Coordinates of C-alpha atoms in Angstrom, one line a residue:
X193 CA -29.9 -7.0 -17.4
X194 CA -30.3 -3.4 -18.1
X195 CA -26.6 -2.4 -18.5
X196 CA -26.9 1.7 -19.2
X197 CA -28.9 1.7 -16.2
X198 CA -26.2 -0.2 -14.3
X199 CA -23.6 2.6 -15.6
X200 CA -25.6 5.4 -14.8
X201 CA -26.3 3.8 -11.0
X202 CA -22.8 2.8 -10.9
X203 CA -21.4 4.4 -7.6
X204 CA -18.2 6.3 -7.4
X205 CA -16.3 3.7 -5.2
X206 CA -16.9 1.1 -8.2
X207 CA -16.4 3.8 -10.9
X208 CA -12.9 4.4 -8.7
X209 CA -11.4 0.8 -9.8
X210 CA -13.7 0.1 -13.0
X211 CA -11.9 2.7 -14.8
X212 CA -8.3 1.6 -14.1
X213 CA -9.4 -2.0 -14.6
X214 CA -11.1 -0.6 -18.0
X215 CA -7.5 1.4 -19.1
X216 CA -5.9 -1.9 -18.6
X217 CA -8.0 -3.8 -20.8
X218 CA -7.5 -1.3 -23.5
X219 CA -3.9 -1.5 -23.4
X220 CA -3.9 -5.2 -23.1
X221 CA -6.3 -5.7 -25.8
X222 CA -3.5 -3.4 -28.4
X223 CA -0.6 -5.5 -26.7
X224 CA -2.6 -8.4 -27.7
X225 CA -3.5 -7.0 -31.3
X226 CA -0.1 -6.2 -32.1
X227 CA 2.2 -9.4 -30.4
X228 CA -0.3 -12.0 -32.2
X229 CA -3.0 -10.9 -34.7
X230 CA -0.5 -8.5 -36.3
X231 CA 1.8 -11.2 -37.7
X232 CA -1.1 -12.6 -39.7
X233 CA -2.3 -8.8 -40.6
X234 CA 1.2 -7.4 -40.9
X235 CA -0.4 -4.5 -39.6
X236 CA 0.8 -3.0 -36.2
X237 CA -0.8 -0.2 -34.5
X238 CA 1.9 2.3 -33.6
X239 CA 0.3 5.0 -30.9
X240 CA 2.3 8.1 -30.7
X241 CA 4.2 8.6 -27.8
X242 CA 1.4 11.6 -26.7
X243 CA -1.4 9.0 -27.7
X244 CA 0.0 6.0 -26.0
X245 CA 1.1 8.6 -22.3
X246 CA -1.8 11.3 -22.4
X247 CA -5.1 8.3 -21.9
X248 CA -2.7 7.1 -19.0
X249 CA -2.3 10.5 -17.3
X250 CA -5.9 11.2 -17.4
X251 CA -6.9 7.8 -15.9
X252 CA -4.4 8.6 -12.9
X253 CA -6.0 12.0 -12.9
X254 CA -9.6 10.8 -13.1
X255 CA -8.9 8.6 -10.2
X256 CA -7.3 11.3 -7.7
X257 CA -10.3 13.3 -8.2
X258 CA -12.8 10.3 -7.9
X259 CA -11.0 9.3 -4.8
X260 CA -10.9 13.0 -3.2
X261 CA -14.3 12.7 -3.5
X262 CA -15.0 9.9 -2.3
X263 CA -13.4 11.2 1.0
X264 CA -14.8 14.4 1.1
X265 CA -18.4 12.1 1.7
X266 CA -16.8 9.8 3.6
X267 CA -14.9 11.1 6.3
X268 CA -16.9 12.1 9.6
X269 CA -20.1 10.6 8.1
X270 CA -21.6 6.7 8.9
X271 CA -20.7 3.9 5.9
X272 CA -22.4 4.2 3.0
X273 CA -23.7 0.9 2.4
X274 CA -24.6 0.0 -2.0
X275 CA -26.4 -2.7 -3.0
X276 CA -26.4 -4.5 -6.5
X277 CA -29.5 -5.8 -7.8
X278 CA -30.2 -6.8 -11.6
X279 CA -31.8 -3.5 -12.2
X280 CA -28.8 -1.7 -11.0
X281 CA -26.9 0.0 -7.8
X282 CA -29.0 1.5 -4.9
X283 CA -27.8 3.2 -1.8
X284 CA -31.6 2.5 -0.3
X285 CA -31.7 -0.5 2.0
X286 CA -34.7 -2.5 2.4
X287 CA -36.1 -6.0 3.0
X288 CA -36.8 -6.6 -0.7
X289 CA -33.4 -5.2 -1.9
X290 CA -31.5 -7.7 0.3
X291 CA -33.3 -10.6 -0.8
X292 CA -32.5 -9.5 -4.3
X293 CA -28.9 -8.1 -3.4
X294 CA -26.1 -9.7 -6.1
X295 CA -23.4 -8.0 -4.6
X296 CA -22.7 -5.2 -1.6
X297 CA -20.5 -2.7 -1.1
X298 CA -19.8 -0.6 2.1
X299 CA -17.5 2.5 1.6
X300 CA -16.2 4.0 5.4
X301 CA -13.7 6.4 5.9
X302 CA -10.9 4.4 6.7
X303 CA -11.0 2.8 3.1
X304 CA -11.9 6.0 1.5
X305 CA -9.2 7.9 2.8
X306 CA -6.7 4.9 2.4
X307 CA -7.9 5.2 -1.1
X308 CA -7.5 8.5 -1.4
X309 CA -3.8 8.9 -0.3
X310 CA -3.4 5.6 -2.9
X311 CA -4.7 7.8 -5.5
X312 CA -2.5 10.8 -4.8
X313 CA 0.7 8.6 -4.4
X314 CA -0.2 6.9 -7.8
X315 CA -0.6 10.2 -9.8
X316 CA 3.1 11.1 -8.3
X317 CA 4.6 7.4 -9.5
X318 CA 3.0 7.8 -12.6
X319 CA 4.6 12.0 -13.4
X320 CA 7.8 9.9 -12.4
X321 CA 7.3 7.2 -14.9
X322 CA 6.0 9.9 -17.9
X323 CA 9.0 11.5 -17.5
X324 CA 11.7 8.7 -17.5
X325 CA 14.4 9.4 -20.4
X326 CA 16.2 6.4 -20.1
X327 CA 13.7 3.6 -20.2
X328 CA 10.5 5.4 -21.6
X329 CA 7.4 3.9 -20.6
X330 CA 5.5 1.4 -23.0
X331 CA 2.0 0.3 -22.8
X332 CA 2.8 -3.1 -21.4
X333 CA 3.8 -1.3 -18.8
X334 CA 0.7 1.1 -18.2
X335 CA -1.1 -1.5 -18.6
X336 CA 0.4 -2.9 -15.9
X337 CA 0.0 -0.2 -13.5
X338 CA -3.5 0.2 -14.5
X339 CA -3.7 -3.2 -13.4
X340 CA -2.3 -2.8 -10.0
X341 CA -4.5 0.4 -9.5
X342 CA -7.4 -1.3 -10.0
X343 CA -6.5 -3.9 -7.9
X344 CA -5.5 -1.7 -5.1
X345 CA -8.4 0.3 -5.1
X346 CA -11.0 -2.6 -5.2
X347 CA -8.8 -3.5 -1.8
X348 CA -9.7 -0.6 -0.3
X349 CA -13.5 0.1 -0.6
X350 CA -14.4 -3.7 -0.7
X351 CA -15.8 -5.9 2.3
X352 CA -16.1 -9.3 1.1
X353 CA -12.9 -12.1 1.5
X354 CA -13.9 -13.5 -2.0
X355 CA -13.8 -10.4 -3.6
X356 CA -10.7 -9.2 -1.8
X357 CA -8.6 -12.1 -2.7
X358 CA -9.9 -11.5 -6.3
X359 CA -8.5 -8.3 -6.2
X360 CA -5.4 -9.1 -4.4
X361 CA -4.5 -11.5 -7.7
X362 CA -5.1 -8.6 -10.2
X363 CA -2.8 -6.6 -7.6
X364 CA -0.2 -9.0 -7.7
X365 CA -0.7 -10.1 -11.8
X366 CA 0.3 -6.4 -12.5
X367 CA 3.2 -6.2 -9.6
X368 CA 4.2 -9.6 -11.0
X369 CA 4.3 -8.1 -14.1
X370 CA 6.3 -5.1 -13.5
X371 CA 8.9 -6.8 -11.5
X372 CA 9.5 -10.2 -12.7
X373 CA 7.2 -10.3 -16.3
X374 CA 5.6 -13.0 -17.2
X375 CA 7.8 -15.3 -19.7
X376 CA 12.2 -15.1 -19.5
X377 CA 14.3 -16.3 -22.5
X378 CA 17.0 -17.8 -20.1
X379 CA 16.6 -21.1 -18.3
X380 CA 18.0 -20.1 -15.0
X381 CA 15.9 -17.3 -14.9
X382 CA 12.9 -19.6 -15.6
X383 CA 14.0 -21.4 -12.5
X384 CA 14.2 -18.2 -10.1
X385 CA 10.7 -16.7 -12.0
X386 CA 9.3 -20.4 -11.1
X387 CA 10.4 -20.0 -7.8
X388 CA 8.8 -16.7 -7.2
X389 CA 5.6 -17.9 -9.1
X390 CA 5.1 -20.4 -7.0
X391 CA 5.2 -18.7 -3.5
X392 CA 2.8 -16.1 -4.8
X393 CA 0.4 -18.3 -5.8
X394 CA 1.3 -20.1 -2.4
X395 CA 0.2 -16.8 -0.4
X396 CA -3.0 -16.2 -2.5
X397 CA -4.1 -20.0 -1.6
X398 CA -3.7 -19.5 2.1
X399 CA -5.9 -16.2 1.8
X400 CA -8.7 -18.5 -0.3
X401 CA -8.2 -21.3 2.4
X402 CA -8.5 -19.1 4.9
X403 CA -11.4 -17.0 3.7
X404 CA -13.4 -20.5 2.1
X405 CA -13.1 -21.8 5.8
X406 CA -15.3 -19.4 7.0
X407 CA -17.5 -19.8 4.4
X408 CA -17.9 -23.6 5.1
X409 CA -18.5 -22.8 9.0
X410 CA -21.1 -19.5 8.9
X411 CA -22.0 -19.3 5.3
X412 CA -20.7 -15.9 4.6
X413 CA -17.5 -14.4 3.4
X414 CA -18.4 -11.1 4.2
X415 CA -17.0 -9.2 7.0
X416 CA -19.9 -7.5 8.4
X417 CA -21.3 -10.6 8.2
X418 CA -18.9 -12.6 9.5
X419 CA -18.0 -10.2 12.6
X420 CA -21.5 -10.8 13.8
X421 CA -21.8 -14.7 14.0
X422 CA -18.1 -15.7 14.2
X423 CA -17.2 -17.9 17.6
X424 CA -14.6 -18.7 18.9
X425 CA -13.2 -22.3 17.3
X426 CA -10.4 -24.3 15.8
X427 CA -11.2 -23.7 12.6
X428 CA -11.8 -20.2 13.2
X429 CA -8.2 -19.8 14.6
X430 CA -6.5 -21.4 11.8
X431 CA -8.9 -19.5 9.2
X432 CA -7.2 -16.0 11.1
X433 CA -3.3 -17.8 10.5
X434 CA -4.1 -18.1 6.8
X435 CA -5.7 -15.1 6.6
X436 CA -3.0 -13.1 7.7
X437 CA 0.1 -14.7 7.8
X438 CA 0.6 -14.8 4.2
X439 CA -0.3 -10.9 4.0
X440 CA 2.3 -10.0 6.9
X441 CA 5.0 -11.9 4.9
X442 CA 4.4 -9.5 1.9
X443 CA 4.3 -6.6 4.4
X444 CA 7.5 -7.3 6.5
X445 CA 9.2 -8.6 3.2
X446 CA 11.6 -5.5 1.8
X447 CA 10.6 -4.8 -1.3
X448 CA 13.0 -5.1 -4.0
X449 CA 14.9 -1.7 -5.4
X450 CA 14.5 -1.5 -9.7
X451 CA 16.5 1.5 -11.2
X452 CA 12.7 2.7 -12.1
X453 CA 11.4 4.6 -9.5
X454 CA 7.3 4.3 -10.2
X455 CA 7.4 0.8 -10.0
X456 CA 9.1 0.8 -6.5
X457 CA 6.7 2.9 -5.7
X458 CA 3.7 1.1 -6.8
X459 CA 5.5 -2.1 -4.7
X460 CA 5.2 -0.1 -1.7
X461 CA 1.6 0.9 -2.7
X462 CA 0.9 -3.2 -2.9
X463 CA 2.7 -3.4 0.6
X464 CA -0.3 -0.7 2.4
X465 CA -2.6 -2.5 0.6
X466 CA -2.2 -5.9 2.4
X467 CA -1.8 -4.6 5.4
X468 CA -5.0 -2.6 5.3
X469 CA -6.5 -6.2 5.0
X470 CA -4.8 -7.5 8.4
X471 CA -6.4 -4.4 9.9
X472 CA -9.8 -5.8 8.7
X473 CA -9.4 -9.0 9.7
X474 CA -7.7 -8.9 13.3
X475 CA -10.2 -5.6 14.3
X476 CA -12.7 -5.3 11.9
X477 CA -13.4 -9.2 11.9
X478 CA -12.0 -11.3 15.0
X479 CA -12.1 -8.6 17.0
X480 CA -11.1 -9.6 20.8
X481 CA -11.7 -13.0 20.2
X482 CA -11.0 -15.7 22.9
X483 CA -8.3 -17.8 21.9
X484 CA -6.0 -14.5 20.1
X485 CA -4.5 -13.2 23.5
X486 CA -0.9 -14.3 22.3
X487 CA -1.2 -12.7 19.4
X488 CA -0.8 -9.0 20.2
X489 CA 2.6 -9.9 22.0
X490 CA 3.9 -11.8 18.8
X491 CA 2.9 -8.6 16.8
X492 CA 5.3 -6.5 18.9
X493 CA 7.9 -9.0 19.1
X494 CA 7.6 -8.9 15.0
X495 CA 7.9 -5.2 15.5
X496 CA 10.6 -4.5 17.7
X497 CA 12.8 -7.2 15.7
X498 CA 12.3 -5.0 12.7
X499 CA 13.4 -2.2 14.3
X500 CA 16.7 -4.2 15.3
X501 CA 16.7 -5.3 11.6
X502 CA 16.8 -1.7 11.1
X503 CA 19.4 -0.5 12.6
X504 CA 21.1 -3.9 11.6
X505 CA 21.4 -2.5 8.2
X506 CA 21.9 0.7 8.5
X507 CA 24.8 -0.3 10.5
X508 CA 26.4 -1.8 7.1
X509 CA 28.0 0.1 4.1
X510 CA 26.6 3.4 4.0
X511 CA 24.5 3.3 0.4
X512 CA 21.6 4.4 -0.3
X513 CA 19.2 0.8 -0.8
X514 CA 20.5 0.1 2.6
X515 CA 19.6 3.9 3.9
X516 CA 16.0 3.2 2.4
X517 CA 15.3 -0.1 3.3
X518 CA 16.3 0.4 7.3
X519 CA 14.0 3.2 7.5
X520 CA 11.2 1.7 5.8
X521 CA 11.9 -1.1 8.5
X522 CA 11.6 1.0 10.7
X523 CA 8.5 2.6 10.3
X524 CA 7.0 -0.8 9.7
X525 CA 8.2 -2.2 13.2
X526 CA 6.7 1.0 14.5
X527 CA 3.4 0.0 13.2
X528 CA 3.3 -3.5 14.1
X529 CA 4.4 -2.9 17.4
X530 CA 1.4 -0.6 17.7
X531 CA -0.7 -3.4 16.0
X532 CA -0.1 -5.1 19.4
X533 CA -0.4 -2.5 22.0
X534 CA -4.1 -1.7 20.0
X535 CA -5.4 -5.5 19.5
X536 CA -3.9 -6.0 23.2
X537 CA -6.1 -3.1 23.9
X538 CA -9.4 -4.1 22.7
X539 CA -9.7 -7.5 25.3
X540 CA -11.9 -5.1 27.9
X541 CA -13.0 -2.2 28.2
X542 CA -10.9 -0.5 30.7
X543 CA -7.8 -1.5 28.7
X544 CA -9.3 0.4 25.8
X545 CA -10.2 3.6 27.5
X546 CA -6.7 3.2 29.1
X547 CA -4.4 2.8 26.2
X548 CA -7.0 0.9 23.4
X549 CA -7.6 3.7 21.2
X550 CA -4.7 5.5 21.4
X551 CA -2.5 2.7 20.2
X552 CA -5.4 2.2 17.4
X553 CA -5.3 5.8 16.6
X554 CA -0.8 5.5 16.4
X555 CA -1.4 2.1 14.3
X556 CA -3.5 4.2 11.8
X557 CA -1.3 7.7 11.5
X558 CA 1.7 5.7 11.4
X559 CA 0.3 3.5 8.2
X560 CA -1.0 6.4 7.0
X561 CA 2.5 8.2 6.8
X562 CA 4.2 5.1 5.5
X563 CA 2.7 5.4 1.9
X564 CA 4.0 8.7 0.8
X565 CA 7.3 7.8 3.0
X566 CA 7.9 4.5 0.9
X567 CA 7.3 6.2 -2.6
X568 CA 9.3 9.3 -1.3
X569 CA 12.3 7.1 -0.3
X570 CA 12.1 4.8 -3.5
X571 CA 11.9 8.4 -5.8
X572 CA 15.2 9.3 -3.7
X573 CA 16.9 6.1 -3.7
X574 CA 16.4 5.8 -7.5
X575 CA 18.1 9.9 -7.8
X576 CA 20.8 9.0 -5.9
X577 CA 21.9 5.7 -8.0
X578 CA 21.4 7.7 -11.3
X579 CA 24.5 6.8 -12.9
X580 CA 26.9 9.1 -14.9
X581 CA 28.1 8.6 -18.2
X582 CA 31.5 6.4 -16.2
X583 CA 28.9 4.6 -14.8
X584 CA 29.6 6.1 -11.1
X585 CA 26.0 7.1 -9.3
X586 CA 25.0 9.9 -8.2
X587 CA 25.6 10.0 -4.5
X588 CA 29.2 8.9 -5.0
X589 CA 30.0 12.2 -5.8
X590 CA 28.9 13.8 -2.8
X591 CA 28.0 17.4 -1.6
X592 CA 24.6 17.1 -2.6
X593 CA 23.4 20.1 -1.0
X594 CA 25.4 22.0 -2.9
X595 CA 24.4 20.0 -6.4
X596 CA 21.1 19.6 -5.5
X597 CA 19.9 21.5 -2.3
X598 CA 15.9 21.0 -2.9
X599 CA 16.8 17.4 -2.9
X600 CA 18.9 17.1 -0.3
X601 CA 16.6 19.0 2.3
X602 CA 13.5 16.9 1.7
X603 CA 16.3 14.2 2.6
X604 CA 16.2 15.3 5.5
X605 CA 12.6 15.8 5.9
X606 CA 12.0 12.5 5.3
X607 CA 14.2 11.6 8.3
X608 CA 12.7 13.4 10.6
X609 CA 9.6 12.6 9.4
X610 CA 10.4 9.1 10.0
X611 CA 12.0 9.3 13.6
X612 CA 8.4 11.6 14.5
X613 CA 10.1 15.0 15.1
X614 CA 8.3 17.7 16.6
X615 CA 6.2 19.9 14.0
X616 CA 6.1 17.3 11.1
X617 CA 3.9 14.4 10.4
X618 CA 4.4 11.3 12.4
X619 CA 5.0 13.2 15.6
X620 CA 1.4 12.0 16.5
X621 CA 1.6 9.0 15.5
X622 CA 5.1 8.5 18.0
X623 CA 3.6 10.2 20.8
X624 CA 0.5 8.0 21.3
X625 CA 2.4 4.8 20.4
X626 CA 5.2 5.7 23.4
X627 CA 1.8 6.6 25.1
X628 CA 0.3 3.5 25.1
X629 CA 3.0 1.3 25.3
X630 CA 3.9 2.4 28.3
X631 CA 0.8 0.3 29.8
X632 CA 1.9 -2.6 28.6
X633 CA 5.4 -2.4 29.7
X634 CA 7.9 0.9 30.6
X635 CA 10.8 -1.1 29.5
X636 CA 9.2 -1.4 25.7
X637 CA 8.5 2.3 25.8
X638 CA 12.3 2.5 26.9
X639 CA 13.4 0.2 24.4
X640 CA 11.2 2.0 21.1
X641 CA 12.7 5.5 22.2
X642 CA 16.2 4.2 22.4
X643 CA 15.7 2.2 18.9
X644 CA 14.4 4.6 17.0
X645 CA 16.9 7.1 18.2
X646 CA 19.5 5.0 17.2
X647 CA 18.1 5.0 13.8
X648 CA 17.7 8.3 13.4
X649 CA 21.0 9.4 14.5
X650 CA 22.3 6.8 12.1
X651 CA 20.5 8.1 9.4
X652 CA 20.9 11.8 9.9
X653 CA 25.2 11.0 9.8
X654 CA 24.5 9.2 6.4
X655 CA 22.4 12.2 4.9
X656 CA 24.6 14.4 6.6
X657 CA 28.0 12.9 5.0
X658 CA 26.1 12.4 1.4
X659 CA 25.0 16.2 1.6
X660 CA 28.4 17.7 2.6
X661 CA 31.7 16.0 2.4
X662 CA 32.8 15.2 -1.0
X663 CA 32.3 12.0 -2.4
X664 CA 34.6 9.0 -4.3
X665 CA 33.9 10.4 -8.1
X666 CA 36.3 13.4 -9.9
X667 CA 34.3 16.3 -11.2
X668 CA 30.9 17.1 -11.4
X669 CA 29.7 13.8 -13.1
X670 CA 27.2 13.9 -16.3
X671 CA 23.7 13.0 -15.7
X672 CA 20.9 12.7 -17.5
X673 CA 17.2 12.6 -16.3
X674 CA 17.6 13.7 -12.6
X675 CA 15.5 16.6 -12.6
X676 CA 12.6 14.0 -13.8
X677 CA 11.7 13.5 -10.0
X678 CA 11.6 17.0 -9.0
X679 CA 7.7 17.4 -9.9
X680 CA 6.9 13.7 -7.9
X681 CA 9.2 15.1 -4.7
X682 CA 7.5 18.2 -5.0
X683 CA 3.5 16.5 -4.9
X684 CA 4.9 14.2 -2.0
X685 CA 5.9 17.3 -0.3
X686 CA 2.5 19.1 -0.5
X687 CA 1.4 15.7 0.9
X688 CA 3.9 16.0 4.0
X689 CA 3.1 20.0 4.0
X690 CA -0.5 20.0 4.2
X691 CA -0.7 17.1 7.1
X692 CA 2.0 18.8 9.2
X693 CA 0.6 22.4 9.0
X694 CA -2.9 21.2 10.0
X695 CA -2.3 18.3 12.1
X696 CA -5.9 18.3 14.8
X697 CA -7.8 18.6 10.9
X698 CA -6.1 15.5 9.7
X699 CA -7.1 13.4 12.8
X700 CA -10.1 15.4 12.9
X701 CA -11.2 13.9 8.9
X702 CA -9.1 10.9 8.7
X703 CA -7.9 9.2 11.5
X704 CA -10.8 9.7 14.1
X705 CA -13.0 8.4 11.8
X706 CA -11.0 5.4 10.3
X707 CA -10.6 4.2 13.6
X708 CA -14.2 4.4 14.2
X709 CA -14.9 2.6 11.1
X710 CA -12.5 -0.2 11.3
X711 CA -13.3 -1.4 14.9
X712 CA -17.3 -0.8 13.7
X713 CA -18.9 -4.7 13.5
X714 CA -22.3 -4.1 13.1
X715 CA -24.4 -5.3 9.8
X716 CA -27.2 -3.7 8.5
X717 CA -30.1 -6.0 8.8
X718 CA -30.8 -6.1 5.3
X719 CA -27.8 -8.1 5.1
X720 CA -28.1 -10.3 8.1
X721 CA -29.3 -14.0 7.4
X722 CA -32.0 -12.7 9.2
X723 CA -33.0 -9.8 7.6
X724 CA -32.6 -11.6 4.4
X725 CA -34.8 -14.2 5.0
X726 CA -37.2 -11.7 5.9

């Protein structure tokens, strides 16, 4: 195997995750060096801070740019389709090639631009995380979040079950990692680190069950592939519960609120993620399959009772976890419920032209908003807990426009943004899902408007109170740090800036086109059984 040929074919899509996965080998390889082989050596190696950040920046930089890229080709054009063979990576399809094909690899626009907006969102965590005072960051950590990038992005621009549950466990070693670790000195935290152990490793088996199903039944686990042959059966239907049950539990589940911010925001990164693989699997796999026409229905059942869980907890003390995790809840019941209305949607074709794509088109802005809206809240929520030198947080103290008025107005952005106000991003998104649910039912239109008004009114008295009225703490408060997540609030903002100033350009490049690529189930011959076999 000629492997500087292999580098210099090597396509940007697989350059995109190689080099994170490469940066996390580096850093795991001096971890490794310095927590074993150094006790024999008695010889460390202590990186300066610059050396240890600076390799870290540039890989989060070198992936923004890879991914923009990426997009720029991607979006409005057909699916690139690359093919591995033993000499090396080829875009050029042909009987011969598929016959030698080790490994494929089909980059659309809905995966580049998921990518993409990854990328951009990762960069932002990782300017928060440089710039932490209190707990600086350590290359166990990078490491980490190498780790989870890779992951992440090999989500994203691959097409074959194996390969996506092999990169789902390198996502969820390096989220495991950053939440939990991997080893805890105390036996009852054994216990609860056991615990959560084992119903991870619970969810990635369903996903391998589910995906090694389908293999035993069309001989295939990829999804071009597979859309083409797959009929309707029992084992099929059970392969679809495994498949995505254990990814909606990680979706719907609220992700849990450390005092650093980057790491909540890569948890909300690993929450897209998954749900980007139900997308391929109910539309870009099943499809309208006989045998899933209760399924849209429990998807907006799911959706609306996460809007009620919203509200639910906003409804209880007024702090800012609770503030972040209602409205994350709610933009998440927003898109499942448009999950529904679009699968729903996609059983004929009148229903499609009717109310079909739209819903497919809200499903897509929505989850397109909900990145930068997670890692936004989580930067917030982390600000406003920053405790003083008495220990009292932040938002305690109140009057936070006057404090910090840059702060407290993208508060408010993110509120609207999130209740899909007229100019800003997410209006779309709203429109078409009220739209289109109002063919399935006026009443669940009724009941979505009157729900997420609820919400936002709700929310717009707590940011309201926290920006104005004075607050439970004496003085001014001493804190130290805060102004760290000015420069990550500022990128999300250009984010939120550039899609609401040019709205038609966004759907124009990203969503049209995603939503053409994701309900796309054709295979190239070349990769047929047919067009293998020649």
């Amino acid at each position: 195997m000629d492997f500087p040929l292999i580098f210099k074919t090597m396509p940007l899509p697989v350059l995109a995750f190689a080099l994170p996965l490469f940066g996390a080998a580096a850093y795991g390889l001096l971890i490794l060096y310095n927590d074993f082989i150094a006790q024999w050596t008695r010889k460390p190696v202590e990186l300066p801070r610059l050396c240890c950040k600076l390799p870290f920046l540039l890989l989060l930089c070198a992936g923004a740019l890879i991914s923009a890229l990426i997009w720029k080709y991607a979006s409005g054009a057909s699916d690139q389709l690359y093919v591995f063979t033993g000499g090396g990576w080829s875009d050029v399809l042909s009987p011969e090639s598929g016959k030698k094909m080790q490994a494929a690899l089909r980059v659309d626009a809905f995966g580049a631009t998921s990518a993409a907006l990854m990328s951009f969102v990762a960069l932002a965590a990782g300017l928060r995380a440089l710039a932490e005072r209190r707990k600086p960051i350590t290359p166990r950590v990078i490491m980490l979040f190498l780790l989870a990038c890779a992951g992440i992005q090999g989500i994203f621009f691959l097409n074959n079950l194996l390969s996506l549950f092999f990169f789902l466990m390198i996502t969820q070693l390096g989220v495991t990692g950053l939440y939990r670790g991997f080893y805890a000195r105390r036996a009852r935290r054994r216990r609860r680190h056991l615990f959560y152990y084992l119903s991870r490793l619970l969810l990635l088996a369903m996903f391998l069950a589910g995906a090694m199903i389908l293999r035993s039944g069309y001989g295939s686990t990829n999804i071009s592939v597979l859309a083409s042959v797959i009929e309707p059966s029992r084992a099929s239907l059970w392969a679809f519960v495994l498949l995505v049950v254990p990814l909606l539990y990680i979706f719907v589940k609220p992700s849990p609120l450390l005092d650093e911010a980057a790491k909540n925001c890569f948890f909300g990164i690993r929450t897209q993620a998954t749900l980007f693989i139900v997308f391929r699997v109910v539309f870009s796999l099943y499809g309208p399959m006989r045998g899933l026409q209760k399924v849209p229905l429990l998807f907006m059942m799911l959706g609306v009772a996460l809007l009620f869980l919203a509200l639910a907890v906003l409804s209880k003390e007024p702090e800012p976890s609770n503030f972040m995790d209602s409205l994350i809840f709610c933009v998440k019941g927003a898109i499942l419920v448009s999950m529904g209305v679009a699968m729903d949607g996609s059983f004929s074709a009148e229903r499609a032209a009717l109310y079909g794509v739209d819903a497919i088109e809200s499903m897509i802005s929505l989850w397109l908003v909900f990145l930068p809206l997670s890692a936004a809240f989580a930067i917030v929520t982390v600000f406003l807990k920053e405790p003083d030198g008495k220990g009292a947080e932040l938002w305690r103290y109140g009057r936070l426009f006057k404090r910090f008025p840059f702060v407290s107005s993208f508060l408010l952005l993110l509120v609207a943004i999130t209740a899909g106000l007229p100019p800003f991003i997410g209006y779309e998104g709203r429109q078409l899902l009220l739209r289109s649910a109002n063919f399935i039912s006026p009443f669940l239109t009724l009941l979505l408007f009157s729900l997420t008004a609820a919400i936002f009114f709700a929310a717009l008295r707590f940011v309201l109170a926290l920006s104005a009225s004075g607050g439970e703490g004496d003085g001014e408060g001493d804190f130290e740090g805060v102004h760290a997540a000015l420069l990550p609030i500022f990128l999300l903002l250009l984010i939120f800036a550039a899609a609401t100033l040019t709205p038609g350009r966004i759907f124009a490049d990203s969503v049209s086109p995603s939503v053409e690529s994701l309900i796309n189930r054709t295979v190239p011959r070349s990769l047929s059984p047919a067009g293998r076999d020649g």
